[in-house]
PDB file of C-alpha atoms in Angstrom:
ATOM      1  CA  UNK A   1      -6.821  10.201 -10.163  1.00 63.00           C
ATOM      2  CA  UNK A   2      -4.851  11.131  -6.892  1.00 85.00           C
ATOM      3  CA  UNK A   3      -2.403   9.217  -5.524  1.00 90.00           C
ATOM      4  CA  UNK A   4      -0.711   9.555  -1.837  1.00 92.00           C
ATOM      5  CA  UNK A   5       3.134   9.349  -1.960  1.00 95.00           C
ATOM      6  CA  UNK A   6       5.036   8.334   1.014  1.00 96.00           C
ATOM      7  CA  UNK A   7       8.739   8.719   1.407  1.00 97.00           C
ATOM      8  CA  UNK A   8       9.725   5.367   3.403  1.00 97.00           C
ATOM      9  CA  UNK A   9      13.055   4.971   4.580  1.00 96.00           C
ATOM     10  CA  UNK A  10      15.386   1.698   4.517  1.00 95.00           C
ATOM     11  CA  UNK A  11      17.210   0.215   7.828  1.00 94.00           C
ATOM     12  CA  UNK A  12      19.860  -1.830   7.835  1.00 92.00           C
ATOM     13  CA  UNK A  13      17.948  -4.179   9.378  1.00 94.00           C
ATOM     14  CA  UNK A  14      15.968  -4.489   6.376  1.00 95.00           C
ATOM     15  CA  UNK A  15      18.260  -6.740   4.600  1.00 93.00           C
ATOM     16  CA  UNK A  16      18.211 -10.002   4.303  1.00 92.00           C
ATOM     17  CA  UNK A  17      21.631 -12.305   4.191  1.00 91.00           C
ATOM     18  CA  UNK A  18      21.483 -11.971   0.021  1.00 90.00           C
ATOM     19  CA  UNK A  19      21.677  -8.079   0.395  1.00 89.00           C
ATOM     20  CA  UNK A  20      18.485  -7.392  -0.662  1.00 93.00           C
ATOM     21  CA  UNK A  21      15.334  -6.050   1.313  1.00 96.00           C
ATOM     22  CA  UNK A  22      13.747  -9.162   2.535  1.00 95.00           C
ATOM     23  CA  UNK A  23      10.287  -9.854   0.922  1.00 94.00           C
ATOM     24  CA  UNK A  24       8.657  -9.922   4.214  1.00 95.00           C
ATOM     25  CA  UNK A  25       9.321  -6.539   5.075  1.00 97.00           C
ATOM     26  CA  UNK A  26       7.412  -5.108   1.976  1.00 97.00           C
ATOM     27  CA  UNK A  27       4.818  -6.074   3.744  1.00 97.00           C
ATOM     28  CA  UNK A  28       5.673  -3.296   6.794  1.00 97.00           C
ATOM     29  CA  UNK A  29       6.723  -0.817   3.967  1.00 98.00           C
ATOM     30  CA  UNK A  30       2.837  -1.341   2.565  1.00 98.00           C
ATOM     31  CA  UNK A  31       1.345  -0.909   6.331  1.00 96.00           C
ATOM     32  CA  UNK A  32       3.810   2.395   6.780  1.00 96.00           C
ATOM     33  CA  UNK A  33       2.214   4.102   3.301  1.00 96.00           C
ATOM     34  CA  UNK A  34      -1.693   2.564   4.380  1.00 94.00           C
ATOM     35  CA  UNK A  35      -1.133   4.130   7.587  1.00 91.00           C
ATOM     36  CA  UNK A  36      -0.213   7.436   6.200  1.00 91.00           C
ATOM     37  CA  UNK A  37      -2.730   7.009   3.664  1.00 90.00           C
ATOM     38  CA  UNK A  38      -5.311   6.600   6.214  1.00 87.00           C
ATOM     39  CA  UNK A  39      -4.506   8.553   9.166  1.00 82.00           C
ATOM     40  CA  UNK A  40      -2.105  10.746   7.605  1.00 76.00           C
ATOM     41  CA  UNK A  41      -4.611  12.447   5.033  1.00 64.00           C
ATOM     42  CA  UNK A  42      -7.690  13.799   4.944  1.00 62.00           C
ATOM     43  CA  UNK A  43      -8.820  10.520   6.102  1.00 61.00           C
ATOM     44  CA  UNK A  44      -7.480  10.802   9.718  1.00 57.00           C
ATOM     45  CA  UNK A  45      -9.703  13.692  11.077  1.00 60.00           C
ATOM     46  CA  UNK A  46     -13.658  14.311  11.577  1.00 57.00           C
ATOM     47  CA  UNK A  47     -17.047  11.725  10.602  1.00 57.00           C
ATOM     48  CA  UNK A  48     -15.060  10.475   7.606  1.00 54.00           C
ATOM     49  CA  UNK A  49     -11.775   8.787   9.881  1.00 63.00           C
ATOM     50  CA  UNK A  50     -10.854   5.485  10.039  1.00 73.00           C
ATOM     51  CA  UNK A  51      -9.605   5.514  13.253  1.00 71.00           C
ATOM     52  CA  UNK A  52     -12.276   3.153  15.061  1.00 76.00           C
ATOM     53  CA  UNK A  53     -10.143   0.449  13.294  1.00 86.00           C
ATOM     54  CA  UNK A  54      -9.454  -1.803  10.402  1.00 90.00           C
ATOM     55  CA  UNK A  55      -8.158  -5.209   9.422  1.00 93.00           C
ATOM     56  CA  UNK A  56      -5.998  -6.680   6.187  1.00 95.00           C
ATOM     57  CA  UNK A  57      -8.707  -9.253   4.533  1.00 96.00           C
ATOM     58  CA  UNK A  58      -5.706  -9.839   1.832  1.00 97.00           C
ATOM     59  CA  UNK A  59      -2.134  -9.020   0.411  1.00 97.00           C
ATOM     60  CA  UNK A  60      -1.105  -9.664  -2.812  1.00 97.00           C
ATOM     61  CA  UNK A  61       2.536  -8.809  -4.220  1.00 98.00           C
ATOM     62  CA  UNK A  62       4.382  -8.977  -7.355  1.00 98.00           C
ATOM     63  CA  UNK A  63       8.071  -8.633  -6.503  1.00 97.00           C
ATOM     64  CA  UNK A  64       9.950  -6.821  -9.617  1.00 97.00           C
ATOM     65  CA  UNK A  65      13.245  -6.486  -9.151  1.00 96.00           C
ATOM     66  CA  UNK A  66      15.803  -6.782  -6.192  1.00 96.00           C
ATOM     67  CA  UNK A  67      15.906  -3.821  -3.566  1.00 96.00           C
ATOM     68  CA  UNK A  68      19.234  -3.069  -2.024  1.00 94.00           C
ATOM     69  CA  UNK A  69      20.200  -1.566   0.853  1.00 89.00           C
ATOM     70  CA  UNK A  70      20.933   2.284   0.128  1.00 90.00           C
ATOM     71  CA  UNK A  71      20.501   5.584   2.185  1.00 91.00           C
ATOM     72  CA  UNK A  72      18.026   7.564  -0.210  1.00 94.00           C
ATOM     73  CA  UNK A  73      14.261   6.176   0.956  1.00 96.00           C
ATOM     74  CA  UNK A  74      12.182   4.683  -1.496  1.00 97.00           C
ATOM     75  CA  UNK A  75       8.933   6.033  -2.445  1.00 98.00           C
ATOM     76  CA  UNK A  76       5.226   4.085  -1.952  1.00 98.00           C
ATOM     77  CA  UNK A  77       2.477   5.733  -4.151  1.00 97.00           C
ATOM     78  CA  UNK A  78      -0.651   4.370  -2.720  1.00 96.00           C
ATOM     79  CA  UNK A  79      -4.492   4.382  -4.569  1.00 95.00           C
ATOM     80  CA  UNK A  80      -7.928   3.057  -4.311  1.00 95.00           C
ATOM     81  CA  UNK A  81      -8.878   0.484  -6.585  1.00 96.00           C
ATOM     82  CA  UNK A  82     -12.124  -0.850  -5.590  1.00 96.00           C
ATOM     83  CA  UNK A  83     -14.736   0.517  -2.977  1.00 95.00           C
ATOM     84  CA  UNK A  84     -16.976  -2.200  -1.629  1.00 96.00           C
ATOM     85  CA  UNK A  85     -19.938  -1.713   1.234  1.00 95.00           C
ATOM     86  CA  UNK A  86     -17.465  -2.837   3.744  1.00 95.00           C
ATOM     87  CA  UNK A  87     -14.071  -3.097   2.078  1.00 96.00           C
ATOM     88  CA  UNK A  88     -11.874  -1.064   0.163  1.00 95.00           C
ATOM     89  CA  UNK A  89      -8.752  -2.380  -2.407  1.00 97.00           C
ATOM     90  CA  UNK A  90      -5.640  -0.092  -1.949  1.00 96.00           C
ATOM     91  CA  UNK A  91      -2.735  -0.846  -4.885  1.00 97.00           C
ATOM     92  CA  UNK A  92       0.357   0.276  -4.015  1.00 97.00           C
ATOM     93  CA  UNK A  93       4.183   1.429  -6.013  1.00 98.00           C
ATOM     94  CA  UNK A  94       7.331   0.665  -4.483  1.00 98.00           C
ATOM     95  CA  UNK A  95       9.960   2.551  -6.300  1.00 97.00           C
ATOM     96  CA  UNK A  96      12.240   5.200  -6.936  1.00 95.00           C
ATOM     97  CA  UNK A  97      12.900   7.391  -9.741  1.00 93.00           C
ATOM     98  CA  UNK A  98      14.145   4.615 -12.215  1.00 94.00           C
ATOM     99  CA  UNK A  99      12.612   1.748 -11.223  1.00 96.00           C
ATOM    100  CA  UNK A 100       9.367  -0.061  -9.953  1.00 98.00           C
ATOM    101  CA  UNK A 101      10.454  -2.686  -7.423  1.00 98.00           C
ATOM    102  CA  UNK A 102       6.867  -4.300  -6.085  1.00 98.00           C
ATOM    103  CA  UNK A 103       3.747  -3.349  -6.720  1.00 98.00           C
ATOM    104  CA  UNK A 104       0.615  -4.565  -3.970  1.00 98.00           C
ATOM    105  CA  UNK A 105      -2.267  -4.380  -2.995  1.00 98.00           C
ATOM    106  CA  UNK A 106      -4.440  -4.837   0.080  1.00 97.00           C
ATOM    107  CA  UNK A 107      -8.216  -5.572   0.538  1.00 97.00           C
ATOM    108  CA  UNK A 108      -8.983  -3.591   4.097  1.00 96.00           C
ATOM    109  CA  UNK A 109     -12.041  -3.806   6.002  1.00 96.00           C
ATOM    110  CA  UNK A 110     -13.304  -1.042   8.449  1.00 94.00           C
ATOM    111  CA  UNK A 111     -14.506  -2.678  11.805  1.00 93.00           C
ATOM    112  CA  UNK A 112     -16.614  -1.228  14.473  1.00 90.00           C
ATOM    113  CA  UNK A 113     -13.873  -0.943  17.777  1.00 86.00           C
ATOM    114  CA  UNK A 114     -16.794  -2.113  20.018  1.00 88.00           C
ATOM    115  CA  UNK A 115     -17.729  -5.455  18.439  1.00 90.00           C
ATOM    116  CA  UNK A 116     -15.178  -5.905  16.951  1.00 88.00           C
ATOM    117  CA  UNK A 117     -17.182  -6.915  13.106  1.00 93.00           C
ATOM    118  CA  UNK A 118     -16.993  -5.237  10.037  1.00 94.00           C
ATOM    119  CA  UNK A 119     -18.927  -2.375   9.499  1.00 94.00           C
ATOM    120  CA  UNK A 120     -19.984  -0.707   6.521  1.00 94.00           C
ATOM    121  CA  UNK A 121     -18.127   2.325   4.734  1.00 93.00           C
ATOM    122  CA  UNK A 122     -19.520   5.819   5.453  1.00 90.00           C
ATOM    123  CA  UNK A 123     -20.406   7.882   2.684  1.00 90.00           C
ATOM    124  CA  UNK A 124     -17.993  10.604   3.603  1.00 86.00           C
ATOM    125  CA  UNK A 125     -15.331   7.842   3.762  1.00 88.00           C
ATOM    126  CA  UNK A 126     -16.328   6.976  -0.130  1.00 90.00           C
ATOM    127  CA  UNK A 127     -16.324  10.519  -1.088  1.00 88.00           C
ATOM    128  CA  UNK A 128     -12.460  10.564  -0.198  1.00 86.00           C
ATOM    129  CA  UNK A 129     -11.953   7.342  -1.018  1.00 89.00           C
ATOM    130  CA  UNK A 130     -13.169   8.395  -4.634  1.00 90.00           C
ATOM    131  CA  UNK A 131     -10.921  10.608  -4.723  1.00 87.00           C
ATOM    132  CA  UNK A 132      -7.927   8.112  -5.081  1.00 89.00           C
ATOM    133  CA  UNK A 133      -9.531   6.012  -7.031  1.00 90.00           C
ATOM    134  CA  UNK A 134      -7.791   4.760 -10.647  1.00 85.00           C
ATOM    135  CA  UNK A 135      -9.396   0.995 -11.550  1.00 70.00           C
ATOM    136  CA  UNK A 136      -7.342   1.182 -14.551  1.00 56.00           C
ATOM    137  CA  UNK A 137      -3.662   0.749 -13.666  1.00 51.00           C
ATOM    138  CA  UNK A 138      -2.849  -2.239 -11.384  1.00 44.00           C
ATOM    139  CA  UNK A 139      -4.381  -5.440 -13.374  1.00 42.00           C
ATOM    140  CA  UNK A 140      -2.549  -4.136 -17.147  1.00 37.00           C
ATOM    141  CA  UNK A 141       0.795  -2.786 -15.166  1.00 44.00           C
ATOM    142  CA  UNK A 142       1.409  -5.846 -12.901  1.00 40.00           C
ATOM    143  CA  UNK A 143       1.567  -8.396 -15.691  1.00 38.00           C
ATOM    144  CA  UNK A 144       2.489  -6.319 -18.899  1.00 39.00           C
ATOM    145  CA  UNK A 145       5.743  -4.650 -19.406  1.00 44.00           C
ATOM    146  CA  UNK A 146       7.833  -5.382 -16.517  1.00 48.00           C
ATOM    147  CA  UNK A 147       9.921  -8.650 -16.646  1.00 45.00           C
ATOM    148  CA  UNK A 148      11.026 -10.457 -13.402  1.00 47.00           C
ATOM    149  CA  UNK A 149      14.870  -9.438 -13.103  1.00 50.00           C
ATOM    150  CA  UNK A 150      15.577 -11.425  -9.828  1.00 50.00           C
ATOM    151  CA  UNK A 151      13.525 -13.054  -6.651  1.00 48.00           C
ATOM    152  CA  UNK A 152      13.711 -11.753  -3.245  1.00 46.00           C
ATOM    153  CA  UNK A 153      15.215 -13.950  -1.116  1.00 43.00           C
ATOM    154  CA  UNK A 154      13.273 -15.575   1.528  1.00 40.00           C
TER     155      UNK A 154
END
């Protein structure tokens, strides 16, 4: 199993007024790593591209620890979970070399630009896609293990 790692930076404005990274902006560091995932990879050129288009069906995030503020970026590892039809489930890592901070993932459905519906997944798009694909790691990992050592803030 592959996985794509993207180095995503912090900002300042990041923070929330506890310190921490607010827990809505997870949620933009996800969309930077799918994008690069996506359009970024092998994904982003020839039959196989997703570039006509695709919408979030569904986020789901467990929130591990605390982020703060620091200069080093933290790193999303990003992997294929399911493969539907029309839909694929991306799981995602937010962390750095000692900790896991969130982990996510995402139910995304290709759409066809000119309608506007969803459209089914090529099967050049599943070959790649089965590439990063690891069923195996975020149902055990996200429950087992890890304890809860503060919120983030709202």
């Amino acid at each position: 199993m592959a996985r794509r790692t993207y180095s995503c930076p912090l900002r300042w404005s990041d923070m929330d007024a506890f310190g921490h990274v607010n827990n809505a902006v997870f949620l933009r560091y996800l969309e930077e790593a799918r994008i690069d995932f996506l359009f970024g990879s092998e994904f982003g050129k020839g039959d196989h591209s997703f570039s006509d288009g695709s919408v979030v069906a569904r986020h789901e995030i467990d929130y591990l620890r605390p982020l703060v503020h620091r200069p080093e970026p933290v790193v999303i590892e990003s992997w294929v979970t399911h493969i539907s039809r029309a839909s694929l489930t991306m799981a995602y890592e937010v962390k750095d070399e000692e900790r896991v901070y969130a982990r996510a993932s995402t139910v995304v459905v290709p759409i066809d630009r000119e309608t506007g519906r969803p459209r089914r997944i090529t099967d050049a798009e599943r070959e790649l896609l089965a590439a990063f694909r690891d069923d195996a790691v975020e149902a055990v990992e996200a429950v087992e293990g890890e304890a809860v050592e503060g919120a983030v803030a709202v």
